[in-house]
Amino acid sequence: MVKAYSQEHVYKHPWERVTSASWRKFTDPENKRILSHILDVDTLNHRLDPLSGKLYTTRAITVHAPGPWFLRRILGQDICHCVESAVVDPRSRSMQVTTRNVSLERFVEVEERSSYEPHREDPERWTVCRQETRIRIKPLSALASMAEKVEQRCADRFLQNSAKGREVMERICKYLESEANGISL
């Protein structure tokens, strides 16, 4: 069984500001309360291609991912390690981010793909974020109804966390806007 969903959000901020906010989302101390499920973020690699101007990054993200009690007993943990790969192309004004779990993958596969691009209606002032998430519970495939319930619960949690992430991004964008205008918050 696979649970997949997609969502789209329009930030009423320019692409440069939104992508800057994206880098600060997990590291800003004020966001720890809202994004309390994010335990740690480490940059593993970053490289700027001098010819294309593209930035390539890889980050390790540690997430507190509590599931149903019976899954915690089976898995023996509720911490998940993920790898985030991002490509930022300032020339085409696009940012592509893919995040996958690297722990617990014998039991569950999660892949999230996000893209940030200027909005077609107002490309200088707005940015559209498109997010696609795919969740697959592996060992429960023989128990399809249970797998569906677990996948749905995981999807619900991802949707809640996405809303929290958008809230944080909006706050950081407003902060960056005021910083650019010389106003302190």
PDB file of C-alpha atoms in Angstrom:
ATOM      1  CA  MET A   1       0.000   0.000   0.000  1.00  0.00           C
ATOM      2  CA  VAL A   2       1.137   3.533  -0.715  1.00  0.00           C
ATOM      3  CA  LYS A   3      -0.354   6.728   0.639  1.00  0.00           C
ATOM      4  CA  ALA A   4       0.460   9.756  -1.469  1.00  0.00           C
ATOM      5  CA  TYR A   5      -0.701  13.325  -1.352  1.00  0.00           C
ATOM      6  CA  SER A   6       0.290  16.666  -2.777  1.00  0.00           C
ATOM      7  CA  GLN A   7      -0.279  20.216  -1.697  1.00  0.00           C
ATOM      8  CA  GLU A   8       0.495  23.665  -2.986  1.00  0.00           C
ATOM      9  CA  HIS A   9       1.050  26.883  -1.079  1.00  0.00           C
ATOM     10  CA  VAL A  10       1.585  30.432  -2.362  1.00  0.00           C
ATOM     11  CA  TYR A  11       3.929  32.623  -0.344  1.00  0.00           C
ATOM     12  CA  LYS A  12       3.252  36.292  -0.988  1.00  0.00           C
ATOM     13  CA  HIS A  13       6.999  36.909  -0.909  1.00  0.00           C
ATOM     14  CA  PRO A  14       9.614  36.871  -3.684  1.00  0.00           C
ATOM     15  CA  TRP A  15      11.461  33.644  -4.494  1.00  0.00           C
ATOM     16  CA  GLU A  16      14.764  34.899  -3.064  1.00  0.00           C
ATOM     17  CA  ARG A  17      13.187  35.597   0.324  1.00  0.00           C
ATOM     18  CA  VAL A  18      11.285  32.300   0.475  1.00  0.00           C
ATOM     19  CA  THR A  19      14.341  30.219  -0.407  1.00  0.00           C
ATOM     20  CA  SER A  20      16.390  32.145   2.182  1.00  0.00           C
ATOM     21  CA  ALA A  21      13.690  31.364   4.749  1.00  0.00           C
ATOM     22  CA  SER A  22      13.828  27.707   3.771  1.00  0.00           C
ATOM     23  CA  TRP A  23      17.465  27.476   4.900  1.00  0.00           C
ATOM     24  CA  ARG A  24      16.596  29.065   8.262  1.00  0.00           C
ATOM     25  CA  LYS A  25      13.455  27.036   8.908  1.00  0.00           C
ATOM     26  CA  PHE A  26      15.087  24.351  11.059  1.00  0.00           C
ATOM     27  CA  THR A  27      17.941  26.381  12.513  1.00  0.00           C
ATOM     28  CA  ASP A  28      16.138  29.443  13.879  1.00  0.00           C
ATOM     29  CA  PRO A  29      15.851  29.003  17.693  1.00  0.00           C
ATOM     30  CA  GLU A  30      12.383  30.604  17.706  1.00  0.00           C
ATOM     31  CA  ASN A  31      11.091  27.724  15.584  1.00  0.00           C
ATOM     32  CA  LYS A  32      12.074  24.953  18.010  1.00  0.00           C
ATOM     33  CA  ARG A  33       8.696  25.178  19.762  1.00  0.00           C
ATOM     34  CA  ILE A  34       6.645  24.965  16.567  1.00  0.00           C
ATOM     35  CA  LEU A  35       8.859  22.371  14.856  1.00  0.00           C
ATOM     36  CA  SER A  36       9.506  20.364  18.006  1.00  0.00           C
ATOM     37  CA  HIS A  37       9.551  17.108  16.009  1.00  0.00           C
ATOM     38  CA  ILE A  38      12.846  18.224  14.384  1.00  0.00           C
ATOM     39  CA  LEU A  39      15.604  17.199  16.769  1.00  0.00           C
ATOM     40  CA  ASP A  40      18.750  17.956  14.757  1.00  0.00           C
ATOM     41  CA  VAL A  41      19.888  19.182  11.340  1.00  0.00           C
ATOM     42  CA  ASP A  42      23.441  18.841  10.051  1.00  0.00           C
ATOM     43  CA  THR A  43      24.819  19.909   6.698  1.00  0.00           C
ATOM     44  CA  LEU A  44      26.726  16.961   5.274  1.00  0.00           C
ATOM     45  CA  ASN A  45      27.796  18.496   1.998  1.00  0.00           C
ATOM     46  CA  HIS A  46      27.384  21.644  -0.039  1.00  0.00           C
ATOM     47  CA  ARG A  47      28.847  22.515  -3.397  1.00  0.00           C
ATOM     48  CA  LEU A  48      28.468  25.484  -5.699  1.00  0.00           C
ATOM     49  CA  ASP A  49      28.906  24.671  -9.377  1.00  0.00           C
ATOM     50  CA  PRO A  50      30.904  27.617 -10.771  1.00  0.00           C
ATOM     51  CA  LEU A  51      29.663  27.075 -14.326  1.00  0.00           C
ATOM     52  CA  SER A  52      25.932  26.706 -13.745  1.00  0.00           C
ATOM     53  CA  GLY A  53      25.738  28.714 -10.501  1.00  0.00           C
ATOM     54  CA  LYS A  54      23.692  25.905  -8.932  1.00  0.00           C
ATOM     55  CA  LEU A  55      24.024  25.107  -5.247  1.00  0.00           C
ATOM     56  CA  TYR A  56      23.874  21.434  -4.259  1.00  0.00           C
ATOM     57  CA  THR A  57      23.397  20.528  -0.588  1.00  0.00           C
ATOM     58  CA  THR A  58      22.844  17.418   1.473  1.00  0.00           C
ATOM     59  CA  ARG A  59      21.604  17.616   5.052  1.00  0.00           C
ATOM     60  CA  ALA A  60      20.926  14.985   7.719  1.00  0.00           C
ATOM     61  CA  ILE A  61      17.713  15.566   9.646  1.00  0.00           C
ATOM     62  CA  THR A  62      16.781  13.727  12.840  1.00  0.00           C
ATOM     63  CA  VAL A  63      13.059  13.611  13.516  1.00  0.00           C
ATOM     64  CA  HIS A  64      10.991  12.499  16.497  1.00  0.00           C
ATOM     65  CA  ALA A  65       8.308  10.451  14.764  1.00  0.00           C
ATOM     66  CA  PRO A  66       6.087   8.803  17.336  1.00  0.00           C
ATOM     67  CA  GLY A  67       3.692   6.337  15.794  1.00  0.00           C
ATOM     68  CA  PRO A  68       1.074   4.052  17.263  1.00  0.00           C
ATOM     69  CA  TRP A  69       2.219   2.225  20.417  1.00  0.00           C
ATOM     70  CA  PHE A  70       2.328  -1.169  18.709  1.00  0.00           C
ATOM     71  CA  LEU A  71       4.700   0.159  16.030  1.00  0.00           C
ATOM     72  CA  ARG A  72       7.034   1.578  18.660  1.00  0.00           C
ATOM     73  CA  ARG A  73       7.134  -1.863  20.265  1.00  0.00           C
ATOM     74  CA  ILE A  74       7.927  -3.530  16.930  1.00  0.00           C
ATOM     75  CA  LEU A  75      10.469  -0.941  15.815  1.00  0.00           C
ATOM     76  CA  GLY A  76      11.948  -0.263  19.225  1.00  0.00           C
ATOM     77  CA  GLN A  77      12.325   3.457  18.547  1.00  0.00           C
ATOM     78  CA  ASP A  78      10.503   6.601  17.518  1.00  0.00           C
ATOM     79  CA  ILE A  79      13.468   8.511  16.094  1.00  0.00           C
ATOM     80  CA  CYS A  80      13.882   8.663  12.336  1.00  0.00           C
ATOM     81  CA  HIS A  81      16.927   9.804  10.389  1.00  0.00           C
ATOM     82  CA  CYS A  82      16.386  11.443   7.011  1.00  0.00           C
ATOM     83  CA  VAL A  83      18.548  12.802   4.216  1.00  0.00           C
ATOM     84  CA  GLU A  84      17.557  15.998   2.423  1.00  0.00           C
ATOM     85  CA  SER A  85      19.044  16.796  -0.979  1.00  0.00           C
ATOM     86  CA  ALA A  86      18.506  20.261  -2.445  1.00  0.00           C
ATOM     87  CA  VAL A  87      19.383  21.921  -5.724  1.00  0.00           C
ATOM     88  CA  VAL A  88      19.057  25.691  -5.960  1.00  0.00           C
ATOM     89  CA  ASP A  89      19.287  27.302  -9.392  1.00  0.00           C
ATOM     90  CA  PRO A  90      19.318  31.085  -8.990  1.00  0.00           C
ATOM     91  CA  ARG A  91      19.363  31.631 -12.766  1.00  0.00           C
ATOM     92  CA  SER A  92      16.064  29.836 -13.359  1.00  0.00           C
ATOM     93  CA  ARG A  93      14.870  30.750  -9.836  1.00  0.00           C
ATOM     94  CA  SER A  94      14.020  27.218  -8.812  1.00  0.00           C
ATOM     95  CA  MET A  95      14.734  25.200  -5.688  1.00  0.00           C
ATOM     96  CA  GLN A  96      14.125  21.445  -5.636  1.00  0.00           C
ATOM     97  CA  VAL A  97      14.259  19.570  -2.315  1.00  0.00           C
ATOM     98  CA  THR A  98      13.925  15.806  -1.830  1.00  0.00           C
ATOM     99  CA  THR A  99      13.829  14.248   1.642  1.00  0.00           C
ATOM    100  CA  ARG A 100      13.900  10.495   2.329  1.00  0.00           C
ATOM    101  CA  ASN A 101      14.103   8.453   5.492  1.00  0.00           C
ATOM    102  CA  VAL A 102      17.276   6.376   5.867  1.00  0.00           C
ATOM    103  CA  SER A 103      16.361   4.706   9.138  1.00  0.00           C
ATOM    104  CA  LEU A 104      13.375   2.440   9.623  1.00  0.00           C
ATOM    105  CA  GLU A 105      13.350   1.914   5.860  1.00  0.00           C
ATOM    106  CA  ARG A 106      12.794  -1.831   6.314  1.00  0.00           C
ATOM    107  CA  PHE A 107       9.394  -0.883   7.732  1.00  0.00           C
ATOM    108  CA  VAL A 108       8.417   2.417   6.145  1.00  0.00           C
ATOM    109  CA  GLU A 109       9.516   4.470   3.146  1.00  0.00           C
ATOM    110  CA  VAL A 110       8.817   8.175   3.123  1.00  0.00           C
ATOM    111  CA  GLU A 111       9.788  10.512   0.310  1.00  0.00           C
ATOM    112  CA  GLU A 112       8.909  14.184   0.189  1.00  0.00           C
ATOM    113  CA  ARG A 113       9.600  16.337  -2.862  1.00  0.00           C
ATOM    114  CA  SER A 114       9.217  20.093  -2.683  1.00  0.00           C
ATOM    115  CA  SER A 115       9.763  22.756  -5.309  1.00  0.00           C
ATOM    116  CA  TYR A 116       9.888  26.530  -4.944  1.00  0.00           C
ATOM    117  CA  GLU A 117       9.423  28.670  -8.036  1.00  0.00           C
ATOM    118  CA  PRO A 118       8.144  32.158  -8.847  1.00  0.00           C
ATOM    119  CA  HIS A 119       4.342  32.182  -9.116  1.00  0.00           C
ATOM    120  CA  ARG A 120       3.180  32.626 -12.709  1.00  0.00           C
ATOM    121  CA  GLU A 121       0.646  35.349 -11.796  1.00  0.00           C
ATOM    122  CA  ASP A 122       3.148  37.571  -9.958  1.00  0.00           C
ATOM    123  CA  PRO A 123       6.665  36.109 -10.373  1.00  0.00           C
ATOM    124  CA  GLU A 124       8.487  39.073  -8.824  1.00  0.00           C
ATOM    125  CA  ARG A 125       6.458  39.118  -5.597  1.00  0.00           C
ATOM    126  CA  TRP A 126       5.013  35.621  -5.051  1.00  0.00           C
ATOM    127  CA  THR A 127       6.459  32.113  -4.776  1.00  0.00           C
ATOM    128  CA  VAL A 128       4.643  28.827  -5.211  1.00  0.00           C
ATOM    129  CA  CYS A 129       5.684  25.784  -3.205  1.00  0.00           C
ATOM    130  CA  ARG A 130       4.544  22.396  -4.464  1.00  0.00           C
ATOM    131  CA  GLN A 131       4.968  19.443  -2.146  1.00  0.00           C
ATOM    132  CA  GLU A 132       4.432  15.764  -2.895  1.00  0.00           C
ATOM    133  CA  THR A 133       4.754  13.101  -0.220  1.00  0.00           C
ATOM    134  CA  ARG A 134       4.679   9.335  -0.616  1.00  0.00           C
ATOM    135  CA  ILE A 135       4.426   6.981   2.385  1.00  0.00           C
ATOM    136  CA  ARG A 136       4.683   3.203   2.123  1.00  0.00           C
ATOM    137  CA  ILE A 137       4.425   0.823   5.064  1.00  0.00           C
ATOM    138  CA  LYS A 138       6.298  -2.350   4.115  1.00  0.00           C
ATOM    139  CA  PRO A 139       5.861  -5.291   6.503  1.00  0.00           C
ATOM    140  CA  LEU A 140       2.174  -4.749   6.964  1.00  0.00           C
ATOM    141  CA  SER A 141       1.298  -5.287   3.316  1.00  0.00           C
ATOM    142  CA  ALA A 142      -0.271  -8.644   4.220  1.00  0.00           C
ATOM    143  CA  LEU A 143      -2.479  -6.772   6.671  1.00  0.00           C
ATOM    144  CA  ALA A 144      -3.750  -4.223   4.198  1.00  0.00           C
ATOM    145  CA  SER A 145      -6.349  -2.540   6.395  1.00  0.00           C
ATOM    146  CA  MET A 146      -3.839  -2.000   9.218  1.00  0.00           C
ATOM    147  CA  ALA A 147      -1.240  -0.729   6.757  1.00  0.00           C
ATOM    148  CA  GLU A 148      -3.769   1.728   5.340  1.00  0.00           C
ATOM    149  CA  LYS A 149      -4.554   3.057   8.819  1.00  0.00           C
ATOM    150  CA  VAL A 150      -0.881   3.475   9.682  1.00  0.00           C
ATOM    151  CA  GLU A 151      -0.180   5.169   6.349  1.00  0.00           C
ATOM    152  CA  GLN A 152      -3.145   7.494   6.891  1.00  0.00           C
ATOM    153  CA  ARG A 153      -1.933   8.370  10.369  1.00  0.00           C
ATOM    154  CA  CYS A 154       1.541   9.080   8.978  1.00  0.00           C
ATOM    155  CA  ALA A 155       0.035  11.218   6.215  1.00  0.00           C
ATOM    156  CA  ASP A 156      -2.054  13.147   8.743  1.00  0.00           C
ATOM    157  CA  ARG A 157       1.077  13.810  10.823  1.00  0.00           C
ATOM    158  CA  PHE A 158       2.961  14.993   7.714  1.00  0.00           C
ATOM    159  CA  LEU A 159       0.120  17.353   6.815  1.00  0.00           C
ATOM    160  CA  GLN A 160       0.132  18.793  10.351  1.00  0.00           C
ATOM    161  CA  ASN A 161       3.913  19.238  10.238  1.00  0.00           C
ATOM    162  CA  SER A 162       3.703  20.825   6.771  1.00  0.00           C
ATOM    163  CA  ALA A 163       1.275  23.411   8.132  1.00  0.00           C
ATOM    164  CA  LYS A 164       3.707  24.139  10.974  1.00  0.00           C
ATOM    165  CA  GLY A 165       6.536  24.461   8.439  1.00  0.00           C
ATOM    166  CA  ARG A 166       4.533  26.949   6.358  1.00  0.00           C
ATOM    167  CA  GLU A 167       3.801  28.970   9.506  1.00  0.00           C
ATOM    168  CA  VAL A 168       7.520  29.114  10.284  1.00  0.00           C
ATOM    169  CA  MET A 169       8.407  30.015   6.688  1.00  0.00           C
ATOM    170  CA  GLU A 170       5.874  32.874   6.695  1.00  0.00           C
ATOM    171  CA  ARG A 171       7.306  34.218   9.949  1.00  0.00           C
ATOM    172  CA  ILE A 172      10.874  34.065   8.648  1.00  0.00           C
ATOM    173  CA  CYS A 173       9.855  35.721   5.363  1.00  0.00           C
ATOM    174  CA  LYS A 174       8.282  38.609   7.292  1.00  0.00           C
ATOM    175  CA  TYR A 175      11.426  38.881   9.393  1.00  0.00           C
ATOM    176  CA  LEU A 176      13.610  38.947   6.265  1.00  0.00           C
ATOM    177  CA  GLU A 177      11.313  41.531   4.678  1.00  0.00           C
ATOM    178  CA  SER A 178      11.576  43.825   7.706  1.00  0.00           C
ATOM    179  CA  GLU A 179      15.342  43.238   7.850  1.00  0.00           C
ATOM    180  CA  ALA A 180      15.641  44.263   4.180  1.00  0.00           C
ATOM    181  CA  ASN A 181      13.595  47.391   4.889  1.00  0.00           C
ATOM    182  CA  GLY A 182      15.769  48.304   7.881  1.00  0.00           C
ATOM    183  CA  ILE A 183      13.028  47.656  10.446  1.00  0.00           C
ATOM    184  CA  SER A 184      13.725  45.515  13.478  1.00  0.00           C
ATOM    185  CA  LEU A 185      11.017  43.260  14.906  1.00  0.00           C
TER     186      LEU A 185
END
